[in-house]
PDB file of C-alpha atoms and ligand atoms in Angstrom:
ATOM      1  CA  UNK A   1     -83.308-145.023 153.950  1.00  0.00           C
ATOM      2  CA  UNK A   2     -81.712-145.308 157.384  1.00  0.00           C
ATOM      3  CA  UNK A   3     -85.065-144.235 158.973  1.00  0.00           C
ATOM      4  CA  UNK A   4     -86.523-147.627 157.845  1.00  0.00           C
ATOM      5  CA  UNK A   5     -86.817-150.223 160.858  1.00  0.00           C
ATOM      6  CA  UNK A   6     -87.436-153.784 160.581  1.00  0.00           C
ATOM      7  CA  UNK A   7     -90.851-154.334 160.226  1.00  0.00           C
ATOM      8  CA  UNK A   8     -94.024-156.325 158.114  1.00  0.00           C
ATOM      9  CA  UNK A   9     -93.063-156.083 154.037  1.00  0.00           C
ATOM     10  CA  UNK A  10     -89.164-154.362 154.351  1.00  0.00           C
ATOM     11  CA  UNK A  11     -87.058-156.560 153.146  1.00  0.00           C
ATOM     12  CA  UNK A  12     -83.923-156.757 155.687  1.00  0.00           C
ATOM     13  CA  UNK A  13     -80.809-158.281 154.733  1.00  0.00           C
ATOM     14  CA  UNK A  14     -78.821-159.997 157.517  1.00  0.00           C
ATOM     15  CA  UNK A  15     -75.252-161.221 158.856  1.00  0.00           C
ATOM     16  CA  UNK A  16     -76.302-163.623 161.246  1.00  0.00           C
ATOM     17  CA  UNK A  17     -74.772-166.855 163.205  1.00  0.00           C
ATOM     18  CA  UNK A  18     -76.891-169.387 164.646  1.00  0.00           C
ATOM     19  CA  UNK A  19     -75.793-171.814 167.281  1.00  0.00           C
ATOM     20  CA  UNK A  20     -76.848-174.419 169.721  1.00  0.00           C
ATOM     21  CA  UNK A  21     -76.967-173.036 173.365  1.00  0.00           C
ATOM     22  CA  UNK A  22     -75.925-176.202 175.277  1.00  0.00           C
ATOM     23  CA  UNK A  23     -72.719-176.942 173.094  1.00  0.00           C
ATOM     24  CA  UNK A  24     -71.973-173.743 171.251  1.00  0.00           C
ATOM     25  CA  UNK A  25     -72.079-175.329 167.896  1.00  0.00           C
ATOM     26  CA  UNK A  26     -72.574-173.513 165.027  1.00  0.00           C
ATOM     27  CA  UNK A  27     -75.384-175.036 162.837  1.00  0.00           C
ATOM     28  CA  UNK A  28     -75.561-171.815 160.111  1.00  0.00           C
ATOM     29  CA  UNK A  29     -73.911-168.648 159.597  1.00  0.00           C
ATOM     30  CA  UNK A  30     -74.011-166.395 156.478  1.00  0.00           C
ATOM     31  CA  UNK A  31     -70.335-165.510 157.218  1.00  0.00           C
ATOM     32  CA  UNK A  32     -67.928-165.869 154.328  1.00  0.00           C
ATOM     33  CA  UNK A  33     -71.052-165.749 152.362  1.00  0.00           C
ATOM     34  CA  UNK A  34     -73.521-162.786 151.118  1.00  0.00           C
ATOM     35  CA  UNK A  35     -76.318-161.612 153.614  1.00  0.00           C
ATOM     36  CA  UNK A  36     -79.170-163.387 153.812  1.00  0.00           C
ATOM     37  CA  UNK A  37     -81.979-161.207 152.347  1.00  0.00           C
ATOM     38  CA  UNK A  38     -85.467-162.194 153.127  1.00  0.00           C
ATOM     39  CA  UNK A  39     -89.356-160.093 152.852  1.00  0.00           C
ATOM     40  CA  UNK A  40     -90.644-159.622 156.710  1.00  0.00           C
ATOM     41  CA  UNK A  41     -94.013-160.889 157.493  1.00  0.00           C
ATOM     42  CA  UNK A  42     -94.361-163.355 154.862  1.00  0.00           C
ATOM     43  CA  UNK A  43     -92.916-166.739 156.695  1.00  0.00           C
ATOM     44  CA  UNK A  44     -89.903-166.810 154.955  1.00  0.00           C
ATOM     45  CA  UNK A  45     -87.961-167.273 158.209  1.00  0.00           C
ATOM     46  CA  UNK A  46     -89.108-168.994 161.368  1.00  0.00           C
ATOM     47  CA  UNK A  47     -91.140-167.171 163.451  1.00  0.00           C
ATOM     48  CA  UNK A  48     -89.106-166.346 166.671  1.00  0.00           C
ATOM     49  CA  UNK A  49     -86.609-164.756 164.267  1.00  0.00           C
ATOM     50  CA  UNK A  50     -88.640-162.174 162.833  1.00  0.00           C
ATOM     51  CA  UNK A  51     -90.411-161.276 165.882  1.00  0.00           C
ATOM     52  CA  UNK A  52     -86.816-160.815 167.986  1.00  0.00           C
ATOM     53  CA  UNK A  53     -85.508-158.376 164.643  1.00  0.00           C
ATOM     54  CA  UNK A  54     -88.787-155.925 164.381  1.00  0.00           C
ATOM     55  CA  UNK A  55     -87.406-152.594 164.680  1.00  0.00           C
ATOM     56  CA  UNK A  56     -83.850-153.120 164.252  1.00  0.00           C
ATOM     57  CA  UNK A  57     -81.949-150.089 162.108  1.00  0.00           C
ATOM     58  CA  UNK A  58     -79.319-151.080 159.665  1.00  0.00           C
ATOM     59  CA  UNK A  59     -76.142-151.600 161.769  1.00  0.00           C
ATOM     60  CA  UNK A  60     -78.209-153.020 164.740  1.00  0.00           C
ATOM     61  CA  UNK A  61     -76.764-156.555 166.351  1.00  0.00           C
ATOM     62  CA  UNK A  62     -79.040-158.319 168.289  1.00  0.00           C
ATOM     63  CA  UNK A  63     -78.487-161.434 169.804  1.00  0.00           C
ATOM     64  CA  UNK A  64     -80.948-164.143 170.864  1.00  0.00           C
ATOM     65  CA  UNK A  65     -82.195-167.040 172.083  1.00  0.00           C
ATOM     66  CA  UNK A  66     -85.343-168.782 170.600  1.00  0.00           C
ATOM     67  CA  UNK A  67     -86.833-172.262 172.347  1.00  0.00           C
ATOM     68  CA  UNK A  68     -87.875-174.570 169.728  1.00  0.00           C
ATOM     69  CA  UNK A  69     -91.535-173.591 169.771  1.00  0.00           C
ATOM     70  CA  UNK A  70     -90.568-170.285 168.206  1.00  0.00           C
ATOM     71  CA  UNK A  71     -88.088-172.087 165.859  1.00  0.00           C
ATOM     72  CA  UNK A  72     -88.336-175.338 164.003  1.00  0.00           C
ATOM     73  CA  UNK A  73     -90.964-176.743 166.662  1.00  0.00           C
ATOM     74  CA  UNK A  74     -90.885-179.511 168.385  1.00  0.00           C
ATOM     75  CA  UNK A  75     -90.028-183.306 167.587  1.00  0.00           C
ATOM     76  CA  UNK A  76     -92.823-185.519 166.054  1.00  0.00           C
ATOM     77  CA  UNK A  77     -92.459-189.037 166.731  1.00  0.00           C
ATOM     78  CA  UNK A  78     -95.158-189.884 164.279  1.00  0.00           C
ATOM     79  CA  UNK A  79     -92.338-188.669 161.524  1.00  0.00           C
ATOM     80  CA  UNK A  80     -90.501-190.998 162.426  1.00  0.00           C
ATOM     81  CA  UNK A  81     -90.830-193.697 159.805  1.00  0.00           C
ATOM     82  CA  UNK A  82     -89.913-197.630 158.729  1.00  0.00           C
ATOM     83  CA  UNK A  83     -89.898-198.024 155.403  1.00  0.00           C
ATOM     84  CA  UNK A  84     -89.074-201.506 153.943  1.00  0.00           C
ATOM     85  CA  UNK A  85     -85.311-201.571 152.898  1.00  0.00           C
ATOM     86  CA  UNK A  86     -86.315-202.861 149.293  1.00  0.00           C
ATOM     87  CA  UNK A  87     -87.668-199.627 148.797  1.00  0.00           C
ATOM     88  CA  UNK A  88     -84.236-198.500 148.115  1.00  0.00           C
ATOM     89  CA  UNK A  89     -82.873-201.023 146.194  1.00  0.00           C
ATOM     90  CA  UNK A  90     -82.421-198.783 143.185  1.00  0.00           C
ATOM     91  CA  UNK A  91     -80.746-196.101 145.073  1.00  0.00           C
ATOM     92  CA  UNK A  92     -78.461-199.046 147.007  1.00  0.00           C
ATOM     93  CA  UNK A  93     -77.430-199.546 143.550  1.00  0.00           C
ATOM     94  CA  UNK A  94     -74.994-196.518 143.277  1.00  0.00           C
ATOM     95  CA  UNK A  95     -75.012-195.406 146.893  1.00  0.00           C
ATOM     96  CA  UNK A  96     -74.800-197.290 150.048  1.00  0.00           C
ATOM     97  CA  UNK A  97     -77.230-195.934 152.849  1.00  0.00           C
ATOM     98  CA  UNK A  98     -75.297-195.311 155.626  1.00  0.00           C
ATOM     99  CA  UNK A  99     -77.181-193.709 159.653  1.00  0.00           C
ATOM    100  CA  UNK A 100     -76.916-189.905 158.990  1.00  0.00           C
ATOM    101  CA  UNK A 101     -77.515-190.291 155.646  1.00  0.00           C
ATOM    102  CA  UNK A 102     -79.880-187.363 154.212  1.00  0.00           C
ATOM    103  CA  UNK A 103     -82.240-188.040 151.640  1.00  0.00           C
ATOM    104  CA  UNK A 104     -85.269-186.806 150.074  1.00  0.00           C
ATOM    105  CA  UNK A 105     -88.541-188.989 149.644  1.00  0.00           C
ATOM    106  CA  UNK A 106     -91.148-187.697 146.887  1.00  0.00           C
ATOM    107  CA  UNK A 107     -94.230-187.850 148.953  1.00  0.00           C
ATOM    108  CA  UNK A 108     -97.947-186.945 147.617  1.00  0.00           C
ATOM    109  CA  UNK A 109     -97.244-183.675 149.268  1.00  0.00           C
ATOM    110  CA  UNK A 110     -93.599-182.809 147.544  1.00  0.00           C
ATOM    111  CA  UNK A 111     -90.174-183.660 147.983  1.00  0.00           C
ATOM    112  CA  UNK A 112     -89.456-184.480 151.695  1.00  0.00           C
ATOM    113  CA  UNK A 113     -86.060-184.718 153.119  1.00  0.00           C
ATOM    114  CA  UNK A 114     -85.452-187.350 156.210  1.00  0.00           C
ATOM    115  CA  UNK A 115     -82.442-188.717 157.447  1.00  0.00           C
ATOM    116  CA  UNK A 116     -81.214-191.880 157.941  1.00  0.00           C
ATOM    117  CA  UNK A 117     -81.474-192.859 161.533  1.00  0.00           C
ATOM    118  CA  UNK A 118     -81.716-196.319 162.048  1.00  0.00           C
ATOM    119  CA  UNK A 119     -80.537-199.430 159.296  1.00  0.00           C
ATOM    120  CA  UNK A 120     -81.464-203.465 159.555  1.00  0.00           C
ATOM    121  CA  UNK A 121     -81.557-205.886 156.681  1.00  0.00           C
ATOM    122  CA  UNK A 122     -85.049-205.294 156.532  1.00  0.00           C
ATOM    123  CA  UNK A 123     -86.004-201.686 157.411  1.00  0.00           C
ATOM    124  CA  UNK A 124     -84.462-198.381 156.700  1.00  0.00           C
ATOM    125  CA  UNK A 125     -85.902-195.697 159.817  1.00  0.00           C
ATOM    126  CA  UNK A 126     -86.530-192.407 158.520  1.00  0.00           C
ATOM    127  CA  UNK A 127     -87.060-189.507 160.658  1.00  0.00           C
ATOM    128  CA  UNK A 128     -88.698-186.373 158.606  1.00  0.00           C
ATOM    129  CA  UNK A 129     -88.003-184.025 161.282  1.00  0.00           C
ATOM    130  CA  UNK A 130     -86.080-181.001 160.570  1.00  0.00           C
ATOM    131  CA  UNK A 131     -82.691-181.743 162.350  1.00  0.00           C
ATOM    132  CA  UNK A 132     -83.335-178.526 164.486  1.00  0.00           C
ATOM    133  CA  UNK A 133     -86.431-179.633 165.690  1.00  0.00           C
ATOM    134  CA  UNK A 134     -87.243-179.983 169.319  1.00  0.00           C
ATOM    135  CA  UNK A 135     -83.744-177.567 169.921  1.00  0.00           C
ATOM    136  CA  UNK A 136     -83.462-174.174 171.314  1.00  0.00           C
ATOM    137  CA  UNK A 137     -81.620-171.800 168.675  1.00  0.00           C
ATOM    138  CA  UNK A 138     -79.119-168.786 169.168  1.00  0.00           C
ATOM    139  CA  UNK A 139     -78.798-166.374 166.765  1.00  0.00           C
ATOM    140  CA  UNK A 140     -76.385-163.544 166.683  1.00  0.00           C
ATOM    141  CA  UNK A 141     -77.789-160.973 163.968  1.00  0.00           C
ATOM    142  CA  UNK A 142     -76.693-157.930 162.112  1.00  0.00           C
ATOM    143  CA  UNK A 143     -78.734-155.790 159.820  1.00  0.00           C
ATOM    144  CA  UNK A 144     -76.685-154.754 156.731  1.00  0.00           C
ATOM    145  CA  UNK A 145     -79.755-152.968 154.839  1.00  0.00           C
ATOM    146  CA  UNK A 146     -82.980-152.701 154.702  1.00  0.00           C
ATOM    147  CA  UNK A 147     -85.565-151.671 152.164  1.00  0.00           C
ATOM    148  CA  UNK A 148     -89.419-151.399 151.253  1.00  0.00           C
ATOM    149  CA  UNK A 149     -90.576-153.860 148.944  1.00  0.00           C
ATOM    150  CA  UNK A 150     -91.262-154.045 145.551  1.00  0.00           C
ATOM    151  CA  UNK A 151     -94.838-154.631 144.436  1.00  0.00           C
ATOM    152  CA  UNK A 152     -93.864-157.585 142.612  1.00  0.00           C
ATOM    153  CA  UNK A 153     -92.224-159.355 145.673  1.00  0.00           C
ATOM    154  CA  UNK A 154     -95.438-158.187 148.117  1.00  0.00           C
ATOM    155  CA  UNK A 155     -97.090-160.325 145.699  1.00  0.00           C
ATOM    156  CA  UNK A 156     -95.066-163.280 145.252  1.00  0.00           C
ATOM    157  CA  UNK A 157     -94.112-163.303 149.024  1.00  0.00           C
ATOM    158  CA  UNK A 158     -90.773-163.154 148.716  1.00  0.00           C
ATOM    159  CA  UNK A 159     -87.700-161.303 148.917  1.00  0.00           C
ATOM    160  CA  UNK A 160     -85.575-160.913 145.492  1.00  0.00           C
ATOM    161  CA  UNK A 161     -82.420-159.442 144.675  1.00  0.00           C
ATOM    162  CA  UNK A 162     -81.025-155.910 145.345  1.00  0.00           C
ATOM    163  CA  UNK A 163     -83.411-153.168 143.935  1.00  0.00           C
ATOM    164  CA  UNK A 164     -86.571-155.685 144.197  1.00  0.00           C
ATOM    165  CA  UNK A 165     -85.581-157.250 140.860  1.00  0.00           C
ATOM    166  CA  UNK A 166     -86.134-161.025 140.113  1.00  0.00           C
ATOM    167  CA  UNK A 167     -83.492-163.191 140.653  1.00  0.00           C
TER     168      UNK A 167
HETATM  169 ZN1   ZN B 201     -90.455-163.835 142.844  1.00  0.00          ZN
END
């Protein structure tokens, strides 16, 4: 097993701890927490991620520093979005929108989350950008194990639990 490197269809399991380069905030870590396990090659992660691990051993760190065109891309001002305020009269009902606020809109396309950026009398301004968009990520990674995947996730494109089993 510890011949396997990181590469297209292993599935890699990873300590990891990304922050933000300019303040040194932590936005996600898997510490405290199991590894994050995920299939290689099959956009489970962002891209920059994957292609800064490939050929990392188990017990490898690397450490790393993706802009945000190989991580959540950049920010779209066209998702940024007034929607009437009576729109969420039902939800107003039980909880008061507050700027910040994350919610998820059902759109034709599936649920969408936004946040709450911007709130008149009128309009509520939504902004369906990932809240890492148009940032530069560090990551700080460990490998913990790698495997080669099971048929079964090869063909549902995804990484399940230990021994390739379905969660
Ligand atoms: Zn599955």
């Amino acid at each position: 097993m510890t011949d396997i490197t990181i590469e297209e269809n292993t599935v890699a399991s990873v300590h990891y701890t990304g922050t933000l380069p300019d303040s040194g905030e932590v936005f996600d870590s898997s510490e405290g927490r199991d590894p994050l396990t995920f299939l290689v090659g099959h956009k489970q992660m962002i891209p920059g991620f994957e292609e800064e691990m490939m050929g990392a051993k188990v017990g490898e760190r690397r450490e790393f520093t993706l802009t945000s065109d190989r991580a959540y891309g950049g920010r779209d001002d066209d998702a940024v979005l007034q929607i009437p305020r009576d729109n969420f009269a039902q939800l107003e009902g039980e909880t008061p929108l507050e700027v910040g606020m994350q919610l998820v809109a059902q759109m034709p396309h599936g649920p969408s989350p936004f946040t709450v950026t911007e709130l008149t009398d009128d309009t509520v301004t939504a902004d369906f950008n990932h809240a890492l968009a148009g940032q530069s990520l560090t990551f700080s990674v460990e490998v913990v194990e790698l495997r080669a995947a099971s048929e079964e996730e090869l063909a549902h494109g995804h990484a399940h639990g230990p021994g390739g089993h379905h969660h």
